[in-house]
Short mmCIF file of N, CA and C in Angstrom, two decimals:
data_model
loop_
_atom_site.label_atom_id
_atom_site.label_comp_id
_atom_site.label_asym_id
_atom_site.label_seq_id
_atom_site.Cartn_x
_atom_site.Cartn_y
_atom_site.Cartn_z
N MET A 268 123.10 64.42 92.39
CA MET A 268 122.99 65.71 91.75
C MET A 268 123.48 66.76 92.73
N ASN A 269 124.27 67.67 92.27
CA ASN A 269 124.83 68.73 93.10
C ASN A 269 123.82 69.87 93.18
N VAL A 270 123.30 70.13 94.39
CA VAL A 270 122.29 71.17 94.60
C VAL A 270 122.85 72.54 94.28
N SER A 271 124.12 72.76 94.56
CA SER A 271 124.71 74.08 94.34
C SER A 271 124.82 74.43 92.86
N SER A 272 124.73 73.43 91.98
CA SER A 272 124.81 73.73 90.55
C SER A 272 123.48 74.17 89.96
N LYS A 273 122.39 74.04 90.74
CA LYS A 273 121.09 74.50 90.25
C LYS A 273 121.08 76.02 90.17
N PRO A 274 120.41 76.56 89.15
CA PRO A 274 120.31 78.01 89.10
C PRO A 274 119.48 78.51 90.28
N GLU A 275 119.90 79.61 90.86
CA GLU A 275 119.19 80.16 92.00
C GLU A 275 117.83 80.69 91.56
N ARG A 276 116.79 80.33 92.28
CA ARG A 276 115.45 80.78 91.95
C ARG A 276 115.25 82.20 92.44
N THR A 277 114.48 82.91 91.71
CA THR A 277 114.15 84.26 92.11
C THR A 277 113.14 84.21 93.24
N ARG A 278 113.42 84.96 94.30
CA ARG A 278 112.48 85.04 95.41
C ARG A 278 111.68 86.32 95.24
N LEU A 279 110.38 86.15 95.15
CA LEU A 279 109.51 87.30 94.97
C LEU A 279 108.90 87.71 96.30
N SER A 280 108.76 88.99 96.46
CA SER A 280 108.10 89.53 97.65
C SER A 280 106.61 89.68 97.38
N ALA A 281 105.85 89.94 98.43
CA ALA A 281 104.43 90.23 98.25
C ALA A 281 104.27 91.45 97.35
N GLU A 282 105.16 92.42 97.51
CA GLU A 282 105.10 93.63 96.67
C GLU A 282 105.27 93.28 95.20
N ASP A 283 106.17 92.37 94.87
CA ASP A 283 106.35 91.95 93.47
C ASP A 283 105.04 91.40 92.90
N TRP A 284 104.37 90.56 93.67
CA TRP A 284 103.10 90.00 93.23
C TRP A 284 102.04 91.08 93.08
N GLU A 285 101.99 92.01 94.03
CA GLU A 285 101.00 93.09 93.98
C GLU A 285 101.22 93.98 92.76
N LEU A 286 102.48 94.33 92.50
CA LEU A 286 102.78 95.17 91.34
C LEU A 286 102.46 94.45 90.03
N ALA A 287 102.77 93.16 89.98
CA ALA A 287 102.45 92.38 88.78
C ALA A 287 100.93 92.30 88.60
N ALA A 288 100.21 92.16 89.71
CA ALA A 288 98.74 92.12 89.64
C ALA A 288 98.20 93.43 89.11
N LEU A 289 98.73 94.54 89.59
CA LEU A 289 98.27 95.85 89.12
C LEU A 289 98.57 96.03 87.63
N GLN A 290 99.72 95.56 87.20
CA GLN A 290 100.08 95.64 85.77
C GLN A 290 99.08 94.83 84.94
N LEU A 291 98.76 93.63 85.40
CA LEU A 291 97.82 92.79 84.67
C LEU A 291 96.42 93.41 84.66
N ILE A 292 96.01 93.97 85.79
CA ILE A 292 94.71 94.65 85.85
C ILE A 292 94.69 95.81 84.87
N ALA A 293 95.76 96.59 84.84
CA ALA A 293 95.83 97.74 83.93
C ALA A 293 95.74 97.30 82.47
N GLU A 294 96.35 96.17 82.14
CA GLU A 294 96.39 95.71 80.76
C GLU A 294 95.13 94.94 80.34
N GLN A 295 94.59 94.12 81.27
CA GLN A 295 93.53 93.20 80.86
C GLN A 295 92.28 93.25 81.73
N GLY A 296 92.31 94.01 82.82
CA GLY A 296 91.15 94.11 83.69
C GLY A 296 91.20 93.18 84.88
N VAL A 297 90.32 93.44 85.84
CA VAL A 297 90.27 92.67 87.08
C VAL A 297 89.97 91.20 86.81
N GLY A 298 89.10 90.92 85.87
CA GLY A 298 88.72 89.54 85.56
C GLY A 298 89.88 88.68 85.09
N ALA A 299 90.91 89.30 84.55
CA ALA A 299 92.05 88.55 84.04
C ALA A 299 93.04 88.14 85.13
N LEU A 300 92.87 88.66 86.32
CA LEU A 300 93.80 88.36 87.40
C LEU A 300 93.69 86.89 87.80
N ALA A 301 94.73 86.14 87.52
CA ALA A 301 94.77 84.70 87.82
C ALA A 301 96.16 84.34 88.33
N VAL A 302 96.20 83.53 89.37
CA VAL A 302 97.47 83.17 90.00
C VAL A 302 98.41 82.48 89.01
N GLU A 303 97.89 81.50 88.29
CA GLU A 303 98.73 80.74 87.37
C GLU A 303 99.34 81.63 86.28
N ALA A 304 98.53 82.51 85.72
CA ALA A 304 99.02 83.42 84.67
C ALA A 304 100.10 84.35 85.22
N LEU A 305 99.87 84.87 86.41
CA LEU A 305 100.88 85.74 87.02
C LEU A 305 102.17 84.99 87.31
N ALA A 306 102.05 83.78 87.83
CA ALA A 306 103.24 82.98 88.12
C ALA A 306 104.05 82.74 86.84
N ARG A 307 103.35 82.40 85.77
CA ARG A 307 104.02 82.20 84.48
C ARG A 307 104.72 83.47 84.03
N GLN A 308 104.00 84.60 84.13
CA GLN A 308 104.56 85.88 83.73
C GLN A 308 105.81 86.24 84.55
N LEU A 309 105.77 85.90 85.83
CA LEU A 309 106.89 86.22 86.72
C LEU A 309 107.99 85.16 86.69
N GLY A 310 107.72 84.05 86.02
CA GLY A 310 108.73 82.99 85.89
C GLY A 310 108.94 82.19 87.17
N VAL A 311 107.87 82.02 87.94
CA VAL A 311 107.95 81.26 89.19
C VAL A 311 106.78 80.28 89.27
N THR A 312 106.81 79.46 90.30
CA THR A 312 105.71 78.52 90.51
C THR A 312 104.61 79.19 91.34
N LYS A 313 103.46 78.55 91.36
CA LYS A 313 102.36 79.06 92.18
C LYS A 313 102.70 79.00 93.66
N GLY A 314 103.63 78.14 94.02
CA GLY A 314 104.04 78.05 95.43
C GLY A 314 104.57 79.37 95.96
N SER A 315 105.24 80.12 95.11
CA SER A 315 105.72 81.44 95.50
C SER A 315 104.56 82.35 95.87
N PHE A 316 103.49 82.25 95.12
CA PHE A 316 102.30 83.05 95.41
C PHE A 316 101.74 82.70 96.78
N TYR A 317 101.58 81.38 97.03
CA TYR A 317 100.95 80.94 98.27
C TYR A 317 101.82 81.18 99.50
N TRP A 318 103.07 81.50 99.28
CA TRP A 318 103.92 81.90 100.40
C TRP A 318 103.45 83.24 100.97
N HIS A 319 102.90 84.09 100.08
CA HIS A 319 102.50 85.45 100.47
C HIS A 319 100.99 85.64 100.62
N PHE A 320 100.21 84.89 99.84
CA PHE A 320 98.76 85.11 99.80
C PHE A 320 98.03 83.78 99.87
N ARG A 321 96.90 83.78 100.54
CA ARG A 321 96.11 82.54 100.64
C ARG A 321 95.26 82.33 99.40
N THR A 322 94.76 83.45 98.81
CA THR A 322 93.83 83.34 97.69
C THR A 322 94.08 84.47 96.68
N ARG A 323 93.47 84.30 95.53
CA ARG A 323 93.49 85.36 94.52
C ARG A 323 92.86 86.63 95.08
N GLU A 324 91.79 86.48 95.85
CA GLU A 324 91.09 87.63 96.43
C GLU A 324 91.99 88.38 97.40
N ALA A 325 92.84 87.64 98.13
CA ALA A 325 93.78 88.29 99.05
C ALA A 325 94.80 89.11 98.26
N LEU A 326 95.26 88.58 97.13
CA LEU A 326 96.17 89.33 96.27
C LEU A 326 95.47 90.57 95.71
N LEU A 327 94.27 90.41 95.23
CA LEU A 327 93.53 91.55 94.69
C LEU A 327 93.36 92.62 95.75
N HIS A 328 93.00 92.23 96.95
CA HIS A 328 92.83 93.18 98.05
C HIS A 328 94.14 93.93 98.30
N ALA A 329 95.25 93.21 98.39
CA ALA A 329 96.55 93.83 98.65
C ALA A 329 96.97 94.75 97.51
N ALA A 330 96.73 94.33 96.27
CA ALA A 330 97.10 95.15 95.11
C ALA A 330 96.28 96.44 95.08
N LEU A 331 94.98 96.32 95.33
CA LEU A 331 94.12 97.51 95.35
C LEU A 331 94.53 98.46 96.49
N GLU A 332 94.88 97.89 97.62
CA GLU A 332 95.34 98.70 98.75
C GLU A 332 96.63 99.44 98.39
N ARG A 333 97.54 98.75 97.72
CA ARG A 333 98.80 99.38 97.29
C ARG A 333 98.51 100.54 96.33
N TRP A 334 97.61 100.34 95.37
CA TRP A 334 97.25 101.39 94.41
C TRP A 334 96.62 102.58 95.14
N GLU A 335 95.72 102.29 96.05
CA GLU A 335 95.05 103.34 96.81
C GLU A 335 96.05 104.13 97.65
N GLN A 336 96.94 103.44 98.33
CA GLN A 336 97.93 104.12 99.18
C GLN A 336 98.90 104.95 98.35
N TYR A 337 99.25 104.47 97.16
CA TYR A 337 100.13 105.24 96.28
C TYR A 337 99.49 106.59 95.97
N GLY A 338 98.23 106.58 95.57
CA GLY A 338 97.53 107.82 95.26
C GLY A 338 97.46 108.75 96.45
N GLU A 339 97.24 108.18 97.59
CA GLU A 339 97.13 108.98 98.82
C GLU A 339 98.49 109.55 99.23
N ARG A 340 99.49 108.70 99.30
CA ARG A 340 100.80 109.09 99.82
C ARG A 340 101.65 109.84 98.79
N GLU A 341 101.77 109.25 97.62
CA GLU A 341 102.71 109.79 96.63
C GLU A 341 102.16 110.96 95.84
N VAL A 342 100.87 111.05 95.72
CA VAL A 342 100.30 112.13 94.92
C VAL A 342 99.68 113.17 95.84
N LEU A 343 98.56 112.85 96.45
CA LEU A 343 97.88 113.85 97.27
C LEU A 343 98.73 114.29 98.45
N GLY A 344 99.40 113.37 99.10
CA GLY A 344 100.24 113.71 100.25
C GLY A 344 101.33 114.70 99.90
N GLN A 345 101.94 114.53 98.75
CA GLN A 345 103.00 115.46 98.33
C GLN A 345 102.43 116.81 97.89
N ILE A 346 101.30 116.79 97.21
CA ILE A 346 100.68 118.04 96.76
C ILE A 346 100.21 118.85 97.97
N GLU A 347 99.72 118.19 99.00
CA GLU A 347 99.26 118.89 100.20
C GLU A 347 100.39 119.66 100.88
N GLN A 348 101.62 119.27 100.63
CA GLN A 348 102.77 119.93 101.25
C GLN A 348 103.06 121.30 100.63
N ILE A 349 102.48 121.59 99.48
CA ILE A 349 102.70 122.89 98.83
C ILE A 349 101.94 123.94 99.63
N SER A 350 102.66 124.91 100.13
CA SER A 350 102.04 125.87 101.07
C SER A 350 101.06 126.83 100.40
N ASP A 351 101.34 127.25 99.17
CA ASP A 351 100.46 128.20 98.48
C ASP A 351 99.31 127.45 97.83
N PRO A 352 98.08 127.65 98.33
CA PRO A 352 96.95 126.89 97.77
C PRO A 352 96.72 127.15 96.28
N ARG A 353 97.11 128.30 95.77
CA ARG A 353 96.93 128.61 94.35
C ARG A 353 97.90 127.82 93.46
N LYS A 354 98.95 127.28 94.07
CA LYS A 354 99.92 126.49 93.31
C LYS A 354 99.63 124.99 93.39
N ARG A 355 98.81 124.58 94.36
CA ARG A 355 98.52 123.15 94.55
C ARG A 355 97.80 122.54 93.36
N LEU A 356 96.73 123.18 92.92
CA LEU A 356 95.92 122.60 91.84
C LEU A 356 96.69 122.50 90.52
N PRO A 357 97.38 123.56 90.07
CA PRO A 357 98.15 123.38 88.83
C PRO A 357 99.19 122.27 88.94
N GLU A 358 99.84 122.17 90.09
CA GLU A 358 100.84 121.12 90.28
C GLU A 358 100.17 119.74 90.26
N LEU A 359 99.01 119.63 90.89
CA LEU A 359 98.27 118.37 90.86
C LEU A 359 97.94 117.98 89.43
N PHE A 360 97.38 118.91 88.66
CA PHE A 360 97.00 118.62 87.27
C PHE A 360 98.22 118.16 86.47
N ARG A 361 99.32 118.89 86.59
CA ARG A 361 100.51 118.55 85.79
C ARG A 361 101.11 117.21 86.21
N ARG A 362 101.15 116.99 87.51
CA ARG A 362 101.74 115.74 88.00
C ARG A 362 100.89 114.54 87.61
N VAL A 363 99.62 114.62 87.87
CA VAL A 363 98.72 113.50 87.60
C VAL A 363 98.64 113.21 86.10
N ALA A 364 98.74 114.25 85.30
CA ALA A 364 98.63 114.08 83.85
C ALA A 364 99.68 113.13 83.28
N HIS A 365 100.82 113.02 83.93
CA HIS A 365 101.92 112.24 83.35
C HIS A 365 102.19 110.93 84.09
N GLU A 366 101.24 110.48 84.88
CA GLU A 366 101.38 109.19 85.57
C GLU A 366 100.46 108.18 84.89
N LEU A 367 100.96 107.48 83.93
CA LEU A 367 100.15 106.60 83.10
C LEU A 367 99.62 105.38 83.85
N GLN A 368 100.47 104.66 84.56
CA GLN A 368 100.06 103.40 85.17
C GLN A 368 98.89 103.56 86.16
N PRO A 369 98.92 104.52 87.08
CA PRO A 369 97.75 104.66 87.97
C PRO A 369 96.45 104.94 87.21
N HIS A 370 96.54 105.68 86.10
CA HIS A 370 95.35 105.95 85.29
C HIS A 370 94.83 104.69 84.63
N ARG A 371 95.75 103.88 84.14
CA ARG A 371 95.33 102.64 83.49
C ARG A 371 94.64 101.70 84.48
N VAL A 372 95.16 101.66 85.71
CA VAL A 372 94.52 100.85 86.75
C VAL A 372 93.14 101.42 87.05
N TYR A 373 93.05 102.74 87.21
CA TYR A 373 91.77 103.39 87.51
C TYR A 373 90.75 103.08 86.42
N ALA A 374 91.17 103.23 85.17
CA ALA A 374 90.25 102.96 84.05
C ALA A 374 89.79 101.50 84.07
N ALA A 375 90.69 100.58 84.38
CA ALA A 375 90.30 99.16 84.46
C ALA A 375 89.33 98.94 85.61
N LEU A 376 89.54 99.63 86.72
CA LEU A 376 88.65 99.47 87.88
C LEU A 376 87.27 100.06 87.60
N LEU A 377 87.22 101.11 86.79
CA LEU A 377 85.91 101.66 86.41
C LEU A 377 85.07 100.62 85.67
N LYS A 378 85.74 99.75 84.94
CA LYS A 378 85.03 98.69 84.21
C LYS A 378 84.62 97.54 85.11
N ALA A 379 85.11 97.55 86.36
CA ALA A 379 84.85 96.42 87.26
C ALA A 379 84.05 96.86 88.48
N LEU A 380 83.20 97.85 88.31
CA LEU A 380 82.43 98.35 89.45
C LEU A 380 81.36 97.37 89.93
N ASP A 381 81.23 96.24 89.26
CA ASP A 381 80.33 95.20 89.75
C ASP A 381 81.06 94.19 90.64
N HIS A 382 82.37 94.38 90.80
CA HIS A 382 83.16 93.46 91.62
C HIS A 382 83.13 93.93 93.08
N PRO A 383 82.78 93.04 94.02
CA PRO A 383 82.62 93.46 95.42
C PRO A 383 83.88 94.00 96.08
N GLN A 384 85.07 93.64 95.60
CA GLN A 384 86.29 94.18 96.19
C GLN A 384 86.66 95.53 95.59
N VAL A 385 86.20 95.80 94.41
CA VAL A 385 86.55 97.04 93.72
C VAL A 385 85.70 98.20 94.21
N VAL A 386 84.42 97.97 94.42
CA VAL A 386 83.48 99.04 94.78
C VAL A 386 83.93 99.85 95.99
N PRO A 387 84.27 99.24 97.13
CA PRO A 387 84.65 100.06 98.28
C PRO A 387 85.94 100.85 98.07
N VAL A 388 86.87 100.27 97.33
CA VAL A 388 88.12 100.98 97.06
C VAL A 388 87.85 102.20 96.18
N MET A 389 87.07 102.00 95.12
CA MET A 389 86.77 103.13 94.23
C MET A 389 85.95 104.20 94.96
N ALA A 390 85.07 103.79 95.85
CA ALA A 390 84.30 104.77 96.63
C ALA A 390 85.22 105.58 97.53
N ARG A 391 86.16 104.93 98.22
CA ARG A 391 87.10 105.65 99.10
C ARG A 391 88.00 106.57 98.31
N VAL A 392 88.55 106.07 97.21
CA VAL A 392 89.46 106.87 96.38
C VAL A 392 88.72 108.09 95.83
N SER A 393 87.55 107.89 95.30
CA SER A 393 86.79 109.01 94.73
C SER A 393 86.40 110.01 95.80
N GLN A 394 85.98 109.53 96.96
CA GLN A 394 85.61 110.43 98.06
C GLN A 394 86.82 111.26 98.51
N ARG A 395 87.96 110.61 98.66
CA ARG A 395 89.17 111.33 99.09
C ARG A 395 89.60 112.35 98.04
N ARG A 396 89.54 111.99 96.79
CA ARG A 396 89.91 112.93 95.73
C ARG A 396 88.96 114.11 95.68
N MET A 397 87.67 113.84 95.84
CA MET A 397 86.68 114.94 95.86
C MET A 397 86.92 115.86 97.05
N GLU A 398 87.21 115.30 98.21
CA GLU A 398 87.51 116.12 99.38
C GLU A 398 88.74 116.97 99.15
N PHE A 399 89.78 116.36 98.57
CA PHE A 399 91.01 117.10 98.29
C PHE A 399 90.73 118.26 97.34
N LEU A 400 90.04 117.97 96.25
CA LEU A 400 89.75 119.01 95.26
C LEU A 400 88.87 120.11 95.85
N THR A 401 87.85 119.75 96.60
CA THR A 401 86.96 120.75 97.20
C THR A 401 87.75 121.66 98.14
N THR A 402 88.59 121.07 98.98
CA THR A 402 89.41 121.86 99.89
C THR A 402 90.36 122.77 99.12
N ALA A 403 90.99 122.23 98.10
CA ALA A 403 91.93 123.03 97.31
C ALA A 403 91.23 124.21 96.63
N TYR A 404 90.05 123.98 96.09
CA TYR A 404 89.30 125.08 95.46
C TYR A 404 88.85 126.10 96.51
N ARG A 405 88.43 125.62 97.67
CA ARG A 405 88.02 126.54 98.74
C ARG A 405 89.21 127.39 99.18
N GLU A 406 90.36 126.76 99.37
CA GLU A 406 91.56 127.48 99.80
C GLU A 406 92.09 128.40 98.70
N SER A 407 91.68 128.16 97.46
CA SER A 407 92.07 129.05 96.35
C SER A 407 91.12 130.23 96.22
N GLY A 408 90.11 130.30 97.08
CA GLY A 408 89.25 131.46 97.10
C GLY A 408 87.80 131.26 96.69
N LEU A 409 87.42 130.07 96.28
CA LEU A 409 86.03 129.86 95.90
C LEU A 409 85.17 129.63 97.14
N PRO A 410 83.95 130.17 97.14
CA PRO A 410 83.04 129.88 98.25
C PRO A 410 82.70 128.39 98.27
N PRO A 411 82.34 127.83 99.44
CA PRO A 411 82.12 126.38 99.55
C PRO A 411 81.22 125.76 98.49
N PRO A 412 80.04 126.31 98.17
CA PRO A 412 79.22 125.65 97.13
C PRO A 412 79.90 125.63 95.77
N GLN A 413 80.57 126.72 95.41
CA GLN A 413 81.27 126.77 94.12
C GLN A 413 82.49 125.83 94.13
N ALA A 414 83.16 125.75 95.27
CA ALA A 414 84.32 124.86 95.38
C ALA A 414 83.89 123.41 95.16
N LEU A 415 82.77 123.02 95.76
CA LEU A 415 82.26 121.66 95.60
C LEU A 415 81.87 121.39 94.14
N ASN A 416 81.18 122.32 93.53
CA ASN A 416 80.79 122.14 92.13
C ASN A 416 82.00 122.10 91.21
N ARG A 417 83.00 122.92 91.46
CA ARG A 417 84.21 122.91 90.63
C ARG A 417 84.96 121.59 90.82
N ALA A 418 84.97 121.08 92.05
CA ALA A 418 85.61 119.79 92.31
C ALA A 418 84.89 118.69 91.54
N ARG A 419 83.56 118.72 91.55
CA ARG A 419 82.78 117.73 90.79
C ARG A 419 83.10 117.80 89.29
N LEU A 420 83.13 119.02 88.77
CA LEU A 420 83.43 119.22 87.35
C LEU A 420 84.83 118.71 87.02
N THR A 421 85.78 119.02 87.87
CA THR A 421 87.17 118.59 87.65
C THR A 421 87.27 117.07 87.66
N TYR A 422 86.66 116.45 88.65
CA TYR A 422 86.75 114.99 88.75
C TYR A 422 86.00 114.32 87.60
N ALA A 423 84.87 114.88 87.23
CA ALA A 423 84.12 114.33 86.10
C ALA A 423 84.93 114.45 84.80
N ALA A 424 85.64 115.56 84.63
CA ALA A 424 86.48 115.73 83.44
C ALA A 424 87.61 114.69 83.44
N TYR A 425 88.18 114.44 84.60
CA TYR A 425 89.25 113.45 84.72
C TYR A 425 88.73 112.05 84.36
N VAL A 426 87.64 111.64 84.99
CA VAL A 426 87.08 110.32 84.74
C VAL A 426 86.63 110.18 83.28
N GLY A 427 86.00 111.22 82.76
CA GLY A 427 85.56 111.19 81.36
C GLY A 427 86.72 111.07 80.39
N PHE A 428 87.80 111.80 80.66
CA PHE A 428 88.97 111.71 79.79
C PHE A 428 89.55 110.30 79.82
N LEU A 429 89.62 109.70 81.02
CA LEU A 429 90.13 108.33 81.12
C LEU A 429 89.26 107.37 80.33
N GLN A 430 87.95 107.51 80.47
CA GLN A 430 87.04 106.63 79.74
C GLN A 430 87.24 106.77 78.23
N LEU A 431 87.28 108.00 77.75
CA LEU A 431 87.49 108.21 76.32
C LEU A 431 88.82 107.65 75.87
N ASN A 432 89.85 107.92 76.64
CA ASN A 432 91.19 107.55 76.24
C ASN A 432 91.43 106.06 76.30
N PHE A 433 91.11 105.43 77.42
CA PHE A 433 91.43 104.01 77.59
C PHE A 433 90.38 103.08 77.04
N THR A 434 89.15 103.52 76.93
CA THR A 434 88.10 102.66 76.40
C THR A 434 87.99 102.78 74.89
N LEU A 435 88.01 104.02 74.40
CA LEU A 435 87.82 104.26 72.97
C LEU A 435 89.09 104.67 72.22
N GLY A 436 90.15 104.93 72.97
CA GLY A 436 91.39 105.38 72.32
C GLY A 436 91.30 106.80 71.80
N LEU A 437 90.39 107.58 72.38
CA LEU A 437 90.20 108.97 71.97
C LEU A 437 90.49 109.90 73.14
N PRO A 438 90.91 111.04 72.98
CA PRO A 438 91.48 111.57 71.74
C PRO A 438 92.89 111.02 71.53
N ARG A 439 93.30 111.00 70.30
CA ARG A 439 94.67 110.57 69.99
C ARG A 439 95.55 111.81 69.97
N LEU A 440 96.25 112.03 71.06
CA LEU A 440 97.07 113.22 71.21
C LEU A 440 98.54 112.85 71.31
N ASN A 441 99.39 113.63 70.64
CA ASN A 441 100.81 113.45 70.87
C ASN A 441 101.16 114.19 72.17
N LEU A 442 102.39 114.08 72.61
CA LEU A 442 102.79 114.66 73.90
C LEU A 442 102.57 116.17 73.94
N GLU A 443 102.90 116.85 72.87
CA GLU A 443 102.73 118.31 72.82
C GLU A 443 101.24 118.69 72.91
N GLU A 444 100.40 117.97 72.19
CA GLU A 444 98.95 118.23 72.24
C GLU A 444 98.38 117.92 73.62
N PHE A 445 98.87 116.84 74.22
CA PHE A 445 98.39 116.48 75.55
C PHE A 445 98.79 117.54 76.58
N ASP A 446 100.03 117.99 76.52
CA ASP A 446 100.47 119.04 77.44
C ASP A 446 99.65 120.32 77.24
N ALA A 447 99.32 120.64 76.01
CA ALA A 447 98.48 121.81 75.73
C ALA A 447 97.08 121.61 76.32
N TYR A 448 96.56 120.38 76.23
CA TYR A 448 95.26 120.06 76.82
C TYR A 448 95.30 120.25 78.34
N VAL A 449 96.35 119.76 78.98
CA VAL A 449 96.49 119.90 80.44
C VAL A 449 96.54 121.39 80.82
N GLU A 450 97.29 122.17 80.07
CA GLU A 450 97.36 123.61 80.37
C GLU A 450 96.00 124.27 80.15
N HIS A 451 95.26 123.81 79.15
CA HIS A 451 93.91 124.34 78.92
C HIS A 451 93.00 123.99 80.10
N MET A 452 93.09 122.77 80.60
CA MET A 452 92.31 122.36 81.77
C MET A 452 92.65 123.25 82.98
N ILE A 453 93.93 123.51 83.17
CA ILE A 453 94.34 124.37 84.29
C ILE A 453 93.73 125.75 84.13
N ALA A 454 93.85 126.32 82.94
CA ALA A 454 93.31 127.67 82.69
C ALA A 454 91.80 127.71 82.83
N THR A 455 91.12 126.63 82.46
CA THR A 455 89.66 126.59 82.49
C THR A 455 89.11 126.32 83.89
N LEU A 456 89.74 125.40 84.62
CA LEU A 456 89.16 124.91 85.86
C LEU A 456 89.70 125.57 87.14
N ILE A 457 90.84 126.20 87.04
CA ILE A 457 91.45 126.77 88.26
C ILE A 457 91.23 128.28 88.27
N PRO A 458 90.65 128.79 89.37
CA PRO A 458 90.40 130.23 89.44
C PRO A 458 91.72 131.03 89.37
N ALA A 459 91.64 132.16 88.69
CA ALA A 459 92.84 133.00 88.53
C ALA A 459 93.19 133.71 89.83
#
């Protein structure tokens, strides 16, 4: 048999596996994460997985770390670069509102708070987001106690909206209605 006539196999990176894991978590939850199912979905053997990860838990850890770092680097890190503190919060609201995949992962992780690998990640992510929001509100002119309370209200509204939307499918908004909702949140939650 001529080896060169075999179709070339796709070589997957650890990142490919991590992204596929996050997609599966977003669609079906943490409990659905299984090596064999992912390998089938990616069109490769389990051997490809074991080249990068020793266990399913190692993949879950890496995928959660990738999700956490994305939020830190790509979202908060970029928003922090905006020099005018009064422009940071509206930009954060608008940007975050249109990033579906990270929200779907977050909503799935909220359902898995009994999982020992999920709890510390969600605690760090929530703490960092609360710190960011509190600082942004303080820099926008609110006194520290009010800034903290506004940050809590903002984060609670975010988490509540995700729960309603991804768990119950409510509210059912078209793009125009959703954009109007985001602008209403900005007008309601951000000091003038």
